Amino acid sequence: MSAPDPTVPVIARNLAAVNAQVAEATKEAGRAAGSVGLVAVTKTHPASVIRHAIAAGHRVFGENRVQEALDKWPPLKEEFPDVSVHLIGPLQRNKVRPAVALFDAIETVDRPRLARALADEMERSGRRPDCFIQINTGEEAQKAGVFPAEADAFIAACRDDHGLATRGLMCIPPIDEEPSLHFALLGEIARRNGLGELSMGMSADFETAIRFGATLVRVGTAIFGPRPPRDSRP
Ligand SMILES: *Cc1c(COP(=O)(O)O)cnc(C)c1O
């Protein structure tokens, strides 16, 4: 690799590198160019940092806390109307109204009462963010997401009973396990339910995720650098 150009801001450089790795992994997997989207995860980072990514041309972002996103994104979205923001962290029912108003995709739909509340709010507001169902592929007690055995019934309920715009599935594999098995399982659940989108893969494993069919990868650290320890958990 050639030496980095010092006149290009580091975030723009990192973004270009990650985009190139995504393109290469997509090609190596024999998949169509452009079939994998990059969600740049900006949790803990201030608007001043996010602006570097927007200036570099990036438009799809992810946040894991509703309140933090509400504090940062409304002015940015007003200034850059083509930006979209995905919720990739837990959603409490008392935050459903502002979440539906702000987010363009909600990747963490994971329980019937939340699905119902989202459906009601979408009906009320007329806004219909894309929905992803979070699957707890590792069946971890402390982690959000529907267990694999309950996935088919929950997906059917979201689509048929609640009428959510259910685009696909999302997972966060256990940190201490080989992620491929989890990516393969997510792909299998999506296939048998006819869902096209798979949100999986982070800085450490997005190339593996692409090999297993990811259509969205969620990358933070590789673009924006390390986060403060308090917030480094996924
Ligand atoms: C923080 C986070 C990411 C990005 O993680 P990195 O390792 O920084 O790339 C992806 N997905 C979710 C759900 C996250 O919370």
Tab-separated table of C-alpha atoms and ligand atoms in Angstrom:
chain	number	residue	atom	x	y	z
A	1	MET	CA	0.000	0.000	0.000
A	2	SER	CA	1.205	3.524	-0.724
A	3	ALA	CA	1.728	6.050	2.079
A	4	PRO	CA	-1.457	7.860	3.168
A	5	ASP	CA	-2.039	11.249	1.603
A	6	PRO	CA	-1.703	13.696	4.555
A	7	THR	CA	-4.024	16.205	2.904
A	8	VAL	CA	-6.961	13.791	3.063
A	9	PRO	CA	-8.658	13.749	6.494
A	10	VAL	CA	-8.258	10.465	8.312
A	11	ILE	CA	-11.983	9.651	8.335
A	12	ALA	CA	-12.200	10.085	4.562
A	13	ARG	CA	-9.163	7.812	4.204
A	14	ASN	CA	-10.616	5.182	6.518
A	15	LEU	CA	-13.943	5.302	4.692
A	16	ALA	CA	-12.243	4.834	1.342
A	17	ALA	CA	-10.277	1.882	2.730
A	18	VAL	CA	-13.378	0.212	4.210
A	19	ASN	CA	-15.350	0.810	0.996
A	20	ALA	CA	-12.514	-0.810	-0.958
A	21	GLN	CA	-12.462	-3.808	1.407
A	22	VAL	CA	-16.243	-4.162	1.089
A	23	ALA	CA	-15.978	-4.056	-2.713
A	24	GLU	CA	-13.158	-6.602	-2.737
A	25	ALA	CA	-14.960	-9.006	-0.381
A	26	THR	CA	-18.135	-8.650	-2.453
A	27	LYS	CA	-16.255	-9.527	-5.617
A	28	GLU	CA	-14.417	-12.435	-3.991
A	29	ALA	CA	-17.738	-13.836	-2.827
A	30	GLY	CA	-18.949	-13.787	-6.424
A	31	ARG	CA	-21.656	-11.283	-5.571
A	32	ALA	CA	-22.814	-8.306	-7.623
A	33	ALA	CA	-20.901	-5.046	-7.202
A	34	GLY	CA	-22.835	-2.670	-4.978
A	35	SER	CA	-24.897	-5.418	-3.340
A	36	VAL	CA	-23.465	-4.692	0.121
A	37	GLY	CA	-24.261	-1.415	1.874
A	38	LEU	CA	-22.062	0.182	4.510
A	39	VAL	CA	-23.696	1.531	7.670
A	40	ALA	CA	-21.156	3.852	9.310
A	41	VAL	CA	-21.695	3.520	13.053
A	42	THR	CA	-21.313	6.908	14.750
A	43	LYS	CA	-22.328	6.107	18.338
A	44	THR	CA	-20.374	8.209	20.899
A	45	HIS	CA	-18.983	10.443	18.133
A	46	PRO	CA	-20.063	14.085	17.958
A	47	ALA	CA	-21.611	15.807	14.945
A	48	SER	CA	-18.252	17.419	14.157
A	49	VAL	CA	-16.808	13.948	13.482
A	50	ILE	CA	-19.886	12.764	11.585
A	51	ARG	CA	-19.545	15.784	9.279
A	52	HIS	CA	-16.216	14.454	8.007
A	53	ALA	CA	-17.926	11.278	6.822
A	54	ILE	CA	-20.759	13.240	5.218
A	55	ALA	CA	-18.232	15.535	3.528
A	56	ALA	CA	-16.506	12.431	2.170
A	57	GLY	CA	-19.793	11.439	0.529
A	58	HIS	CA	-21.071	8.853	2.963
A	59	ARG	CA	-24.826	8.824	3.566
A	60	VAL	CA	-25.904	5.820	5.683
A	61	PHE	CA	-25.261	5.857	9.409
A	62	GLY	CA	-26.034	3.813	12.507
A	63	GLU	CA	-26.667	4.781	16.125
A	64	ASN	CA	-27.320	2.454	19.050
A	65	ARG	CA	-28.985	4.828	21.508
A	66	VAL	CA	-32.213	6.627	20.702
A	67	GLN	CA	-31.600	9.641	22.942
A	68	GLU	CA	-28.084	10.187	21.647
A	69	ALA	CA	-29.362	9.999	18.069
A	70	LEU	CA	-32.150	12.478	18.848
A	71	ASP	CA	-29.557	14.869	20.246
A	72	LYS	CA	-27.250	14.691	17.219
A	73	TRP	CA	-29.148	13.895	14.045
A	74	PRO	CA	-32.161	16.199	13.510
A	75	PRO	CA	-30.036	19.228	12.473
A	76	LEU	CA	-27.750	17.044	10.333
A	77	LYS	CA	-30.723	15.446	8.592
A	78	GLU	CA	-32.197	18.852	7.922
A	79	GLU	CA	-28.956	20.035	6.380
A	80	PHE	CA	-28.366	16.791	4.438
A	81	PRO	CA	-31.806	15.406	3.521
A	82	ASP	CA	-30.361	12.404	1.663
A	83	VAL	CA	-28.698	11.026	4.781
A	84	SER	CA	-30.307	7.996	6.403
A	85	VAL	CA	-29.886	6.792	9.959
A	86	HIS	CA	-30.439	3.255	11.215
A	87	LEU	CA	-31.230	2.341	14.800
A	88	ILE	CA	-28.976	-0.585	15.698
A	89	GLY	CA	-29.505	-0.635	19.476
A	90	PRO	CA	-32.407	-1.426	21.796
A	91	LEU	CA	-35.700	0.434	21.440
A	92	GLN	CA	-37.924	0.983	24.488
A	93	ARG	CA	-41.602	1.404	23.852
A	94	ASN	CA	-41.661	4.902	25.379
A	95	LYS	CA	-39.213	6.005	22.650
A	96	VAL	CA	-41.153	4.571	19.724
A	97	ARG	CA	-42.663	7.904	18.683
A	98	PRO	CA	-39.410	9.883	18.335
A	99	ALA	CA	-37.672	6.794	16.906
A	100	VAL	CA	-40.218	6.424	14.092
A	101	ALA	CA	-39.930	10.173	13.445
A	102	LEU	CA	-36.122	10.113	13.189
A	103	PHE	CA	-34.874	6.773	11.920
A	104	ASP	CA	-35.039	5.504	8.355
A	105	ALA	CA	-34.532	1.925	9.462
A	106	ILE	CA	-35.061	0.177	12.774
A	107	GLU	CA	-32.815	-2.884	12.888
A	108	THR	CA	-33.739	-4.084	16.362
A	109	VAL	CA	-37.370	-5.179	16.268
A	110	ASP	CA	-37.319	-8.083	18.720
A	111	ARG	CA	-40.539	-8.522	20.671
A	112	PRO	CA	-44.295	-8.571	20.020
A	113	ARG	CA	-45.191	-5.550	22.144
A	114	LEU	CA	-42.566	-3.451	20.374
A	115	ALA	CA	-43.771	-4.622	16.964
A	116	ARG	CA	-47.324	-3.647	17.923
A	117	ALA	CA	-46.214	-0.222	19.215
A	118	LEU	CA	-44.218	0.410	16.026
A	119	ALA	CA	-47.186	-0.563	13.871
A	120	ASP	CA	-49.484	1.778	15.819
A	121	GLU	CA	-47.060	4.689	15.582
A	122	MET	CA	-46.452	4.154	11.856
A	123	GLU	CA	-50.193	4.111	11.299
A	124	ARG	CA	-50.581	7.311	13.339
A	125	SER	CA	-47.653	9.207	11.808
A	126	GLY	CA	-47.689	7.886	8.256
A	127	ARG	CA	-43.928	7.326	8.432
A	128	ARG	CA	-42.764	3.809	7.646
A	129	PRO	CA	-39.099	3.165	8.423
A	130	ASP	CA	-37.727	-0.147	7.155
A	131	CYS	CA	-37.742	-2.806	9.840
A	132	PHE	CA	-35.210	-5.530	10.553
A	133	ILE	CA	-35.812	-8.275	13.060
A	134	GLN	CA	-32.962	-8.853	15.460
A	135	ILE	CA	-32.172	-12.524	16.005
A	136	ASN	CA	-30.245	-13.623	19.091
A	137	THR	CA	-28.346	-16.302	17.177
A	138	GLY	CA	-26.170	-17.142	20.176
A	139	GLU	CA	-29.181	-17.430	22.509
A	140	GLU	CA	-27.371	-15.196	24.992
A	141	ALA	CA	-29.478	-14.345	28.053
A	142	GLN	CA	-28.256	-10.733	28.288
A	143	LYS	CA	-28.594	-9.978	24.585
A	144	ALA	CA	-31.613	-8.628	22.743
A	145	GLY	CA	-33.183	-10.490	19.860
A	146	VAL	CA	-35.601	-13.298	19.116
A	147	PHE	CA	-34.290	-16.823	19.623
A	148	PRO	CA	-33.869	-18.773	16.364
A	149	ALA	CA	-36.635	-21.229	17.302
A	150	GLU	CA	-39.114	-18.349	17.621
A	151	ALA	CA	-37.966	-16.454	14.553
A	152	ASP	CA	-40.388	-17.786	11.937
A	153	ALA	CA	-43.472	-17.072	14.041
A	154	PHE	CA	-42.256	-13.595	14.991
A	155	ILE	CA	-41.363	-12.686	11.405
A	156	ALA	CA	-44.819	-13.790	10.270
A	157	ALA	CA	-46.446	-11.714	13.019
A	158	CYS	CA	-44.436	-8.612	12.076
A	159	ARG	CA	-45.308	-8.958	8.415
A	160	ASP	CA	-48.839	-10.279	8.458
A	161	ASP	CA	-50.374	-9.094	11.740
A	162	HIS	CA	-48.559	-5.781	12.175
A	163	GLY	CA	-47.876	-4.928	8.537
A	164	LEU	CA	-44.339	-3.730	9.282
A	165	ALA	CA	-42.067	-3.104	6.276
A	166	THR	CA	-39.984	-6.128	7.247
A	167	ARG	CA	-36.890	-6.056	5.036
A	168	GLY	CA	-34.605	-8.510	6.738
A	169	LEU	CA	-32.729	-9.739	9.762
A	170	MET	CA	-29.945	-8.444	11.975
A	171	CYS	CA	-27.626	-10.199	14.418
A	172	ILE	CA	-24.727	-9.479	16.765
A	173	PRO	CA	-22.835	-12.758	17.283
A	174	PRO	CA	-21.343	-13.593	20.698
A	175	ILE	CA	-17.975	-11.852	20.958
A	176	ASP	CA	-16.050	-14.998	21.872
A	177	GLU	CA	-17.357	-17.254	19.113
A	178	GLU	CA	-16.527	-17.818	15.476
A	179	PRO	CA	-19.023	-15.509	13.744
A	180	SER	CA	-19.503	-17.549	10.551
A	181	LEU	CA	-21.866	-20.040	12.164
A	182	HIS	CA	-24.045	-17.157	13.323
A	183	PHE	CA	-23.942	-15.473	9.919
A	184	ALA	CA	-24.889	-18.755	8.244
A	185	LEU	CA	-27.773	-19.270	10.653
A	186	LEU	CA	-29.087	-15.739	10.046
A	187	GLY	CA	-28.923	-16.340	6.301
A	188	GLU	CA	-30.806	-19.605	6.651
A	189	ILE	CA	-33.627	-17.998	8.677
A	190	ALA	CA	-33.886	-15.161	6.138
A	191	ARG	CA	-33.997	-17.558	3.186
A	192	ARG	CA	-36.747	-19.744	4.534
A	193	ASN	CA	-38.791	-16.633	5.313
A	194	GLY	CA	-38.172	-14.945	1.954
A	195	LEU	CA	-36.375	-11.945	3.451
A	196	GLY	CA	-33.745	-10.236	1.288
A	197	GLU	CA	-31.666	-8.149	3.686
A	198	LEU	CA	-29.042	-9.362	6.154
A	199	SER	CA	-27.464	-6.810	8.508
A	200	MET	CA	-24.410	-8.521	9.947
A	201	GLY	CA	-20.687	-7.940	10.332
A	202	MET	CA	-18.789	-5.219	12.191
A	203	SER	CA	-15.208	-3.863	11.993
A	204	ALA	CA	-13.623	-7.175	12.975
A	205	ASP	CA	-15.624	-9.503	10.756
A	206	PHE	CA	-17.445	-7.659	7.981
A	207	GLU	CA	-15.532	-9.464	5.241
A	208	THR	CA	-16.619	-12.821	6.663
A	209	ALA	CA	-20.186	-11.525	6.893
A	210	ILE	CA	-20.090	-10.551	3.221
A	211	ARG	CA	-18.982	-14.075	2.341
A	212	PHE	CA	-22.078	-15.327	4.189
A	213	GLY	CA	-24.457	-12.988	2.365
A	214	ALA	CA	-24.527	-9.727	4.343
A	215	THR	CA	-26.335	-6.956	2.465
A	216	LEU	CA	-25.517	-4.376	5.165
A	217	VAL	CA	-22.384	-4.282	7.274
A	218	ARG	CA	-22.208	-2.027	10.350
A	219	VAL	CA	-18.749	-0.581	10.817
A	220	GLY	CA	-17.683	1.924	13.465
A	221	THR	CA	-14.137	1.557	14.774
A	222	ALA	CA	-12.509	0.924	11.387
A	223	ILE	CA	-13.863	4.280	10.175
A	224	PHE	CA	-13.919	6.533	13.243
A	225	GLY	CA	-11.262	4.940	15.465
A	226	PRO	CA	-11.694	3.563	18.976
A	227	ARG	CA	-14.545	4.737	21.185
A	228	PRO	CA	-14.284	5.727	24.865
A	229	PRO	CA	-14.323	2.483	26.965
A	230	ARG	CA	-17.691	3.200	28.609
A	231	ASP	CA	-19.377	2.927	25.248
A	232	SER	CA	-17.239	0.372	23.492
A	233	ARG	CA	-19.727	-2.419	24.044
A	234	PRO	CA	-21.861	-3.194	21.004
B	1	LIG	C1	-21.077	-0.462	17.794
B	1	LIG	C2	-21.822	-1.388	16.905
B	1	LIG	C3	-21.291	-1.771	15.663
B	1	LIG	C4	-19.947	-1.316	15.148
B	1	LIG	O1	-18.930	-1.947	15.854
B	1	LIG	P1	-17.392	-1.746	15.445
B	1	LIG	O2	-16.723	-2.929	16.036
B	1	LIG	O3	-16.967	-0.466	16.059
B	1	LIG	O4	-17.314	-1.718	13.968
B	1	LIG	C5	-22.051	-2.621	14.879
B	1	LIG	N1	-23.262	-3.067	15.274
B	1	LIG	C6	-23.801	-2.706	16.454
B	1	LIG	C7	-25.138	-3.230	16.828
B	1	LIG	C8	-23.105	-1.863	17.311
B	1	LIG	O5	-23.655	-1.511	18.482
